[in-house]
Coordinates of C-alpha atoms in Angstrom, one line a residue:
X11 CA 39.2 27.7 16.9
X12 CA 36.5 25.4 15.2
X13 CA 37.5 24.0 11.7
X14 CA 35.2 23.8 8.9
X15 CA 34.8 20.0 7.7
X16 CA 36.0 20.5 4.3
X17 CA 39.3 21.6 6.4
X18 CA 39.4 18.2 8.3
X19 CA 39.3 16.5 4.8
X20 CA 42.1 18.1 3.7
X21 CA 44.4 17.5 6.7
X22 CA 43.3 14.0 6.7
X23 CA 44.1 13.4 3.4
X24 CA 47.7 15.3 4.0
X25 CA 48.2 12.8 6.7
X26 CA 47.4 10.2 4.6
X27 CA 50.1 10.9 2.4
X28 CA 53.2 8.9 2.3
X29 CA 56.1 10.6 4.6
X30 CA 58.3 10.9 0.8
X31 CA 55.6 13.4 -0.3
X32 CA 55.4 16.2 2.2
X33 CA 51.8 18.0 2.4
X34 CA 50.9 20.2 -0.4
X35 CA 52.0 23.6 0.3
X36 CA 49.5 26.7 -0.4
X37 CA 52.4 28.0 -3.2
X38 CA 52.3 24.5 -4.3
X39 CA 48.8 24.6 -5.4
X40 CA 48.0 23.1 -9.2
X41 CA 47.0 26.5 -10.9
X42 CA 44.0 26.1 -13.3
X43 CA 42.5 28.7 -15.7
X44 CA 38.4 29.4 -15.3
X45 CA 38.2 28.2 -18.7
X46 CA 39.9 24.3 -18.0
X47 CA 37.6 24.2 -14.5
X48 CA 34.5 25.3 -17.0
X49 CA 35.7 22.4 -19.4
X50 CA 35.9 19.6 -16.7
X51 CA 32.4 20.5 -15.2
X52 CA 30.9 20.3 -18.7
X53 CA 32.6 17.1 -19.7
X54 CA 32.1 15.2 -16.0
X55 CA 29.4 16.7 -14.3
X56 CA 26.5 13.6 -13.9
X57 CA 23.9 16.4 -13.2
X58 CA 24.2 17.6 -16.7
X59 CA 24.6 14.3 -18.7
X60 CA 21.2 13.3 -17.2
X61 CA 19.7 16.3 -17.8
X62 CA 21.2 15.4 -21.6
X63 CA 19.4 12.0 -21.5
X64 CA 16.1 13.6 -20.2
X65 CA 16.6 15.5 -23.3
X66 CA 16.8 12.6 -25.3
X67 CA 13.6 10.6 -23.2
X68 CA 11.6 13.6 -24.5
X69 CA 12.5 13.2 -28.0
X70 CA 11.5 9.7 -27.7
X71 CA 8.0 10.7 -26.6
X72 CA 7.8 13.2 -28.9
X73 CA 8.7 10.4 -31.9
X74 CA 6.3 8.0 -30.0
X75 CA 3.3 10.3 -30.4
X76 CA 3.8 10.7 -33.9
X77 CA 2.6 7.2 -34.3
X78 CA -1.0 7.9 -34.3
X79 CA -0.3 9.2 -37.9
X80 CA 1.1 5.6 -38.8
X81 CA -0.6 3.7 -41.1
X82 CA -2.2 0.5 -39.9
X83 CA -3.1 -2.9 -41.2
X84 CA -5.3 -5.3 -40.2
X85 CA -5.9 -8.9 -41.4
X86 CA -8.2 -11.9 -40.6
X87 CA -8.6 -15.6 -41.4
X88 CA -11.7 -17.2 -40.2
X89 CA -13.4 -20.6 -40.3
X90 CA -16.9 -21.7 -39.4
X91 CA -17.9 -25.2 -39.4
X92 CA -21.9 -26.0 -38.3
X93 CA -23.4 -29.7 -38.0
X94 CA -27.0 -29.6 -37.6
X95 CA -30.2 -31.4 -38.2
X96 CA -33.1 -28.7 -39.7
X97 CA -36.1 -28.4 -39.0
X98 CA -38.7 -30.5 -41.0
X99 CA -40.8 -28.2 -43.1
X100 CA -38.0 -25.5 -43.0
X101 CA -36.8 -24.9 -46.9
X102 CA -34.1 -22.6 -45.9
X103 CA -32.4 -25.0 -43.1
X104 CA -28.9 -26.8 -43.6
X105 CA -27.3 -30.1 -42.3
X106 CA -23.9 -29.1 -43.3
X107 CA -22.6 -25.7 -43.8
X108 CA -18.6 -24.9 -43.6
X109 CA -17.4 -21.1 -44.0
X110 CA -13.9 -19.9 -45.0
X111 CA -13.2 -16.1 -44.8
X112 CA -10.4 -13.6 -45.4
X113 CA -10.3 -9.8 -44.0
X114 CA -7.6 -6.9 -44.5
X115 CA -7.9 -3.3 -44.3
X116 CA -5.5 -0.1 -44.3
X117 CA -6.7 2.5 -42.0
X118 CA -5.3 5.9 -40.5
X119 CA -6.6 8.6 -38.5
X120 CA -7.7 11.6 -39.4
X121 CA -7.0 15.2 -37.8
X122 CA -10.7 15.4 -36.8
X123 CA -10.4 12.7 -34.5
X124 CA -11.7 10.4 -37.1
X125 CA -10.8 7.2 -39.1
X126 CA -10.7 6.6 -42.4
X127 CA -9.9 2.9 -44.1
X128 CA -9.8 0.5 -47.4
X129 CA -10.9 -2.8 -46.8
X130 CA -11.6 -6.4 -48.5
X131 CA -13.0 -8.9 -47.2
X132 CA -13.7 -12.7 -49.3
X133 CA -15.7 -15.6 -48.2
X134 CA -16.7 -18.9 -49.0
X135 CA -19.4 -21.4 -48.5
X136 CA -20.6 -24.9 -48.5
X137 CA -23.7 -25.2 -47.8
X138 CA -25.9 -28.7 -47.8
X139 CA -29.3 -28.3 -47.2
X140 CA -32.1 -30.5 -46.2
X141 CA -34.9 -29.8 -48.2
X142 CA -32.8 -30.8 -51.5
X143 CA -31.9 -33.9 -50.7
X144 CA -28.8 -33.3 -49.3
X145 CA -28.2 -31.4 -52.0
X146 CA -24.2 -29.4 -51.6
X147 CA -23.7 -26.1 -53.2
X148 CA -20.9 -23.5 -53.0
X149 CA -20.9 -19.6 -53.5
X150 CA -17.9 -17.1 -53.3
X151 CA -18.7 -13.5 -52.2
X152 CA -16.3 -10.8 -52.5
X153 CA -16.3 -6.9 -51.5
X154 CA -14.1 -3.8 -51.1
X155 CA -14.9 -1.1 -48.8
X156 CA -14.5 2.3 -48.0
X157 CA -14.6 2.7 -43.8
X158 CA -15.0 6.1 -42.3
X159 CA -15.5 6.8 -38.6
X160 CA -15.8 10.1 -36.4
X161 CA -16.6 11.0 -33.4
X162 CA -19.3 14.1 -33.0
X163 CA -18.5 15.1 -29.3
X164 CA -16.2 13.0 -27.2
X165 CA -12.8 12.7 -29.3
X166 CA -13.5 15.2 -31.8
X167 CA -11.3 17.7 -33.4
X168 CA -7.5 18.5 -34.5
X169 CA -7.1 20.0 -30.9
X170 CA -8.0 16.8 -29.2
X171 CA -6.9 14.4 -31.8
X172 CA -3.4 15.9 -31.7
X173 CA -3.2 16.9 -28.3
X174 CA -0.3 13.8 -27.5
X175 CA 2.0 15.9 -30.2
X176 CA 1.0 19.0 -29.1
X177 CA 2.4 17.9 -25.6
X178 CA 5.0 15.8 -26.4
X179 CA 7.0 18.5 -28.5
X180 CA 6.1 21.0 -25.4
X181 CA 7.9 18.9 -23.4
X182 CA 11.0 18.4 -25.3
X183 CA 11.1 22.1 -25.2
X184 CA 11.1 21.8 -21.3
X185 CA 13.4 19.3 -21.4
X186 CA 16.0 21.8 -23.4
X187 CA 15.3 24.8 -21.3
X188 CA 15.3 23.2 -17.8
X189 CA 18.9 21.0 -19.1
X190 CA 20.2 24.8 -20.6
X191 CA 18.9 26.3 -17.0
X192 CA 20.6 23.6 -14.9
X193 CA 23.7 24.4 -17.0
X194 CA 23.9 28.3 -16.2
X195 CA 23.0 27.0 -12.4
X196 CA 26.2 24.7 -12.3
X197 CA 28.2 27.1 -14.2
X198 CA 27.7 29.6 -12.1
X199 CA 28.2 27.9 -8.7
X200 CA 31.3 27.1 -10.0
X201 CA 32.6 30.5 -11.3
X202 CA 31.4 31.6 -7.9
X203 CA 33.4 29.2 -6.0
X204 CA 36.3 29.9 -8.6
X205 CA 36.3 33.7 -7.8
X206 CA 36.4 32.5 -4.0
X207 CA 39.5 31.0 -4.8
X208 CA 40.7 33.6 -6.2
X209 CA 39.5 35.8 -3.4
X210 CA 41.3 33.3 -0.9
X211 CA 44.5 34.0 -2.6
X212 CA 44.3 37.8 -3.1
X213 CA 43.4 38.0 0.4
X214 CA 47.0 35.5 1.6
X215 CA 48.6 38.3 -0.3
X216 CA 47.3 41.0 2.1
X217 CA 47.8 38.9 4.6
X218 CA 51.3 37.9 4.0
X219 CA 52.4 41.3 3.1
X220 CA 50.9 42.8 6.4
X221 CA 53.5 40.1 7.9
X222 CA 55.9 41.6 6.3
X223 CA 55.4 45.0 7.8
X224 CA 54.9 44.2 10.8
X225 CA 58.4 41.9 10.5
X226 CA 59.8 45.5 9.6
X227 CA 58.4 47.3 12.6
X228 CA 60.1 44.6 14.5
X229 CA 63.6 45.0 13.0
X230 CA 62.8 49.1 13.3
X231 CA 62.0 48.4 16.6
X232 CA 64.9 46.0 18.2
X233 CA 67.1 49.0 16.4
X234 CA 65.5 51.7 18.6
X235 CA 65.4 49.2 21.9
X236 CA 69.8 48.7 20.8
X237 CA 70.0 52.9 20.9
X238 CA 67.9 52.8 24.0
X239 CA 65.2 55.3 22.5
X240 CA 62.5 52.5 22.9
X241 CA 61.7 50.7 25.9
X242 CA 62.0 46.7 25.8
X243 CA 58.9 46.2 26.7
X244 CA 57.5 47.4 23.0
X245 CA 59.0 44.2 21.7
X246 CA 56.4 42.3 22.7
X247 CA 53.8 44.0 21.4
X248 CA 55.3 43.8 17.7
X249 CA 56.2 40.1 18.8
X250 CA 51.6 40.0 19.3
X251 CA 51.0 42.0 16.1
X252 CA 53.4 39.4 14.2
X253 CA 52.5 36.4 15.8
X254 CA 48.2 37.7 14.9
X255 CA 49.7 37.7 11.2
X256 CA 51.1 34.7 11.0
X257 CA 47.8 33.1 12.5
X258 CA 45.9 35.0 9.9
X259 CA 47.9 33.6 7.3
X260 CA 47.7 29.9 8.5
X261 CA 43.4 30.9 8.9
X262 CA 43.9 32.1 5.2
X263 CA 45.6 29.2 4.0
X264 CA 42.7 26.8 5.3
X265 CA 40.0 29.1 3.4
X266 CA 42.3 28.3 0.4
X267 CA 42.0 24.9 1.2
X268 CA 38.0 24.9 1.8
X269 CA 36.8 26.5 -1.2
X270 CA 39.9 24.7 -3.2
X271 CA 38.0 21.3 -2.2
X272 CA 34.4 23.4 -2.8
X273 CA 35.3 24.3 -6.2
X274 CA 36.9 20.5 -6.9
X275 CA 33.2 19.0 -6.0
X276 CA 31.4 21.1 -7.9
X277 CA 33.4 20.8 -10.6
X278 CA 34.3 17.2 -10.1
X279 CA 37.8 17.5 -10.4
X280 CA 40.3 14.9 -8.6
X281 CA 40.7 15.4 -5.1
X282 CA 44.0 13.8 -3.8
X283 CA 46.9 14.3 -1.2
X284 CA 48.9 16.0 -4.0
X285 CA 45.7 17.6 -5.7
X286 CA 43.9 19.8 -3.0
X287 CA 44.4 23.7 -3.3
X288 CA 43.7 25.6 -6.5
X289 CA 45.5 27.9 -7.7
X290 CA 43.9 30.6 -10.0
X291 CA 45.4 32.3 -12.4
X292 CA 42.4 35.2 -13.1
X293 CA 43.4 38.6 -11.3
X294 CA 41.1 40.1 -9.0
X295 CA 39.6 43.2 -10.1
X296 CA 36.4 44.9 -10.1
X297 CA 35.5 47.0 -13.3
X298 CA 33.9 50.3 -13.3
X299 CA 30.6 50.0 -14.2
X300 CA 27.1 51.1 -14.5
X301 CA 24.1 49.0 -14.6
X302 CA 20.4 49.8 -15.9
X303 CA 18.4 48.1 -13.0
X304 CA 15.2 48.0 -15.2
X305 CA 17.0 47.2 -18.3
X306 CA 18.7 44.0 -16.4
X307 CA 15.1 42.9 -14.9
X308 CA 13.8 42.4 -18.3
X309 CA 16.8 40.8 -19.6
X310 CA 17.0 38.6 -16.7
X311 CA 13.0 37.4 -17.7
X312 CA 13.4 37.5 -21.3
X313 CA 16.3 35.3 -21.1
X314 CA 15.1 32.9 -18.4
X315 CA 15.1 29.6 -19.4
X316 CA 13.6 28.5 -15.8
X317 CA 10.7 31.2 -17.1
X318 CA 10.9 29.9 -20.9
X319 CA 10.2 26.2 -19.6
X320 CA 7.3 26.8 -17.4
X321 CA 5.5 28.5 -20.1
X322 CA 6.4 25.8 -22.2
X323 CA 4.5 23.7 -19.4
X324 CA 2.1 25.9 -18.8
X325 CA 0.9 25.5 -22.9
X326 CA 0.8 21.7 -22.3
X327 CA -1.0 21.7 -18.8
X328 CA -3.7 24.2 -21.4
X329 CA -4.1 21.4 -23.8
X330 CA -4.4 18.5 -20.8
X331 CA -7.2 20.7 -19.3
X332 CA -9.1 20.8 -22.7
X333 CA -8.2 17.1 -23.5
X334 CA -10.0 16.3 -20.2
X335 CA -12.8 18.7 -20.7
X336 CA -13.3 16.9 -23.3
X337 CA -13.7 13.6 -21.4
X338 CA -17.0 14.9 -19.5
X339 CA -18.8 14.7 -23.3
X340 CA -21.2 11.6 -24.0
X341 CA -19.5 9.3 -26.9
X342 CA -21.2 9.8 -29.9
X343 CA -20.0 8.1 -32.8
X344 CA -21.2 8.1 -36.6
X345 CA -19.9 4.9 -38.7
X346 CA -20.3 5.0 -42.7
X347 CA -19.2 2.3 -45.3
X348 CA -19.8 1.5 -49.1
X349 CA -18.3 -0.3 -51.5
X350 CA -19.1 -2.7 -54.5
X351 CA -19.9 -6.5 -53.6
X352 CA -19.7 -9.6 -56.0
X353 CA -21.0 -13.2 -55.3
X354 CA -21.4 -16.2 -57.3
X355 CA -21.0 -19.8 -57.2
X356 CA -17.3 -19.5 -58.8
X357 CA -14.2 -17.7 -57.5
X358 CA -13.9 -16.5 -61.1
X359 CA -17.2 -15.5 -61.5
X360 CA -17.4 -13.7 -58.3
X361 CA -14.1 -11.7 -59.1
X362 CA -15.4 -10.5 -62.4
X363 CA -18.9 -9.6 -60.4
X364 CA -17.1 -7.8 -58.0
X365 CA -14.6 -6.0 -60.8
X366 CA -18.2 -4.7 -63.1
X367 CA -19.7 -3.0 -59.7
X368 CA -22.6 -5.3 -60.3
X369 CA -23.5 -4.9 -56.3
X370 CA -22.8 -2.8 -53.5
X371 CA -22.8 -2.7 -49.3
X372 CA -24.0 0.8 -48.4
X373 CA -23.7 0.5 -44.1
X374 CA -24.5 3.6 -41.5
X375 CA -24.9 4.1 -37.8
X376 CA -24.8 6.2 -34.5
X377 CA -23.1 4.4 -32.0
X378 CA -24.2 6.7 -28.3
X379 CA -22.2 6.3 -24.5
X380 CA -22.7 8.0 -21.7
X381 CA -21.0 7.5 -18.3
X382 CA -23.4 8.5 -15.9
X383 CA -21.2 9.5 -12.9
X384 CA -18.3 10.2 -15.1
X385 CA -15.9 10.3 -12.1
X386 CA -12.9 9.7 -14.1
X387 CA -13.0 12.3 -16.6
X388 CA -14.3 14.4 -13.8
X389 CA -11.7 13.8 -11.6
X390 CA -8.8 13.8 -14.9
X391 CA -10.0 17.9 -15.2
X392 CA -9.9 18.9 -11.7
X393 CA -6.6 17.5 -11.7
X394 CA -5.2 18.4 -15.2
X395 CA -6.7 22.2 -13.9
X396 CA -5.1 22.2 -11.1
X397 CA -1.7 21.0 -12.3
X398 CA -2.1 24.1 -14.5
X399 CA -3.1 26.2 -11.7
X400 CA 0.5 25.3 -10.1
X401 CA 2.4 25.7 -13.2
X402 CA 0.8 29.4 -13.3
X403 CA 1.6 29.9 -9.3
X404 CA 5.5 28.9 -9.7
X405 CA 5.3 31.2 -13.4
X406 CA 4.2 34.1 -10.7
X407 CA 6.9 33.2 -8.3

């Protein structure tokens, strides 16, 4: 007779055991409700705490792609220091001219794909030139802008702009079905291999009362052999039948022991020479009942989480397909800023310039790119389309 190896473990660990503390017997057995085993899975099971923290990587996606709505600001110092001899003859040319500038701006983007920002920038200059006999003069220019950009094909729209959120809270919502479907997986393997146990045991009951009849066939039988009704020779049939039981039992008290140490993994529970067999305390008993076949089908879907989160995947593989669609477009980009402007040869003066509106920077442009193999983008769609065409085959399945 072959033993299984989860039986080897458990007589190696009863050998193991000091000669004081005699093997664990099958009556012995530590008995455990479903609801304590249910408890320790949940509370030590490594599968499920990282499914937990996958949970918790998702959510820190999703608050990572909110950041494109953040606020952000920019700032600038800058100097520019030119030596030179002009030209003779040239009225406009400089020996000397040092520059000193300042920048800062407060931009977001927009839903459209756009940007839209506030910015001031401040300058000033010393300039010596030439012509004037060396002559030094200093002017301060000031301005405040209003920046808008947005793309006209590449980049734009809500669906596009957003797309990271779009995904990012998709995939939290994975991450919670597939950690509530690995749950109900675990959970179940191990109410499976708790109702084994309790199998095991029902069935050492038959087992051990079929000893016990055929222990009173033998004392029914050495009573007819004594009044010489019975030959002798039927003895040693019953002695067969008797020793078959007690061979069942020892076969049925190993199966105790195998799914004892099955349920113990799965469950995680401590395996030791005093902590091997189970013993449940559930009774074994099947319920009448009747089942809907159809009605369970569509409960079985509509409840799926394993269904729930490939939809949920299937949605974000949707939006990766158009965000790459998008890709294959030419970049075409329209830029406008305006804003007043005030310069003069005092800081004071310029500020008060600037203040009264007494000038203004009106800027505009079309900014055009075009890839002209555009293998990347091409090859970012065939795959985002066929990640999406697997998501839909395993939705099938």
């Amino acid at each position: 007779m072959s033993l299984h190896p989860s039986s080897l473990c458990a007589i190696a660990l009863a050998l193991a055991a000091p000669t004081t503390a005699a093997a664990q017997s099958a009556d012995a057995a530590q008995p455990l409700t479903l609801g304590k085993v249910l408890a320790a899975t949940a509370r030590q099971n490594p599968e499920l705490e990282r499914a937990s923290v996958d949970i918790d990587r998702a959510n820190a996606a999703a608050f990572e792609a909110t950041g494109i709505d953040d606020w952000l600001v920019a700032a600038s110092l800058g100097l520019f220091i030119e030596r030179n001899k002009a030209v003779e003859g040239n009225v406009t040319g400089t020996n000397q001219l040092d520059a000193y500038s300042v920048s800062a701006e407060i931009s977001r983007l927009l839903s459209t794909g756009g940007s839209v920002g506030l910015g001031f920038s401040g300058r000033r200059r010393d300039t010596v030139f030439a012509v004037i006999d060396d002559q030094e003069t200093t002017d301060y220019n000031g301005s405040v802008s209003v920046n808008l950009n947005q793309p006209l094909l590449r980049g734009r729209g809500k669906e596009v702009a957003r797309a990271s959120i779009k995904q990012a809270d998709l995939n939290t919502d994975a991450a919670v079905l597939d950690r509530e479907a690995q749950v109900r997986s675990i959970l179940r393997q191990v109410i499976h291999s708790y109702w084994d146990v309790a199998l095991g045991w029902e069935n050492l009951s038959i087992r051990r009362g079929a000893l016990a009849l055929a222990q009173e066939r033998r004392r029914i039988t050495d009573a007819a052999i004594d009044a010489g009704t019975v030959a002798p020779t039927e003895a040693l049939a019953v002695e067969q039948i008797i020793t078959t039981r007690e061979e069942e039992i020892l076969n049925a008290e190993l199966a105790i022991t195998e799914r004892s140490l099955d349920l113990r993994r799965l469950a995680f529970l401590e395996v030791g020479p005093t902590a091997i067999d189970i013993k449940t305390t559930a009774t074994v008993a099947a319920p009448q009942r009747k089942f809907d076949e159809t009605e369970l089908v569509e409960r079985a879907v509509r409840n799926s989480p394993e269904i729930a989160a490939l939809i949920k995947r299937e949605a974000g593989a949707t939006i990766e397909v158009e965000v790459a669609s998008n890709g294959l477009l030419p970049r075409l980009d329209a830029s406008l800023s305006f804003g007043p402007q005030g310069t003069d040869q005092t800081l004071d003066d310029a500020a008060k310039n600037l203040a009264k509106g007494r000038g203004y920077t009106i800027s505009a442009g079309l900014s055009y790119e075009q890839r002209l193999a555009n293998r990347s983008a091409r090859g970012r769609t065939a795959r985002a389309r066929a990640q999406s065409h697997r998501i839909q085959i395993d939705l099938e399945q």
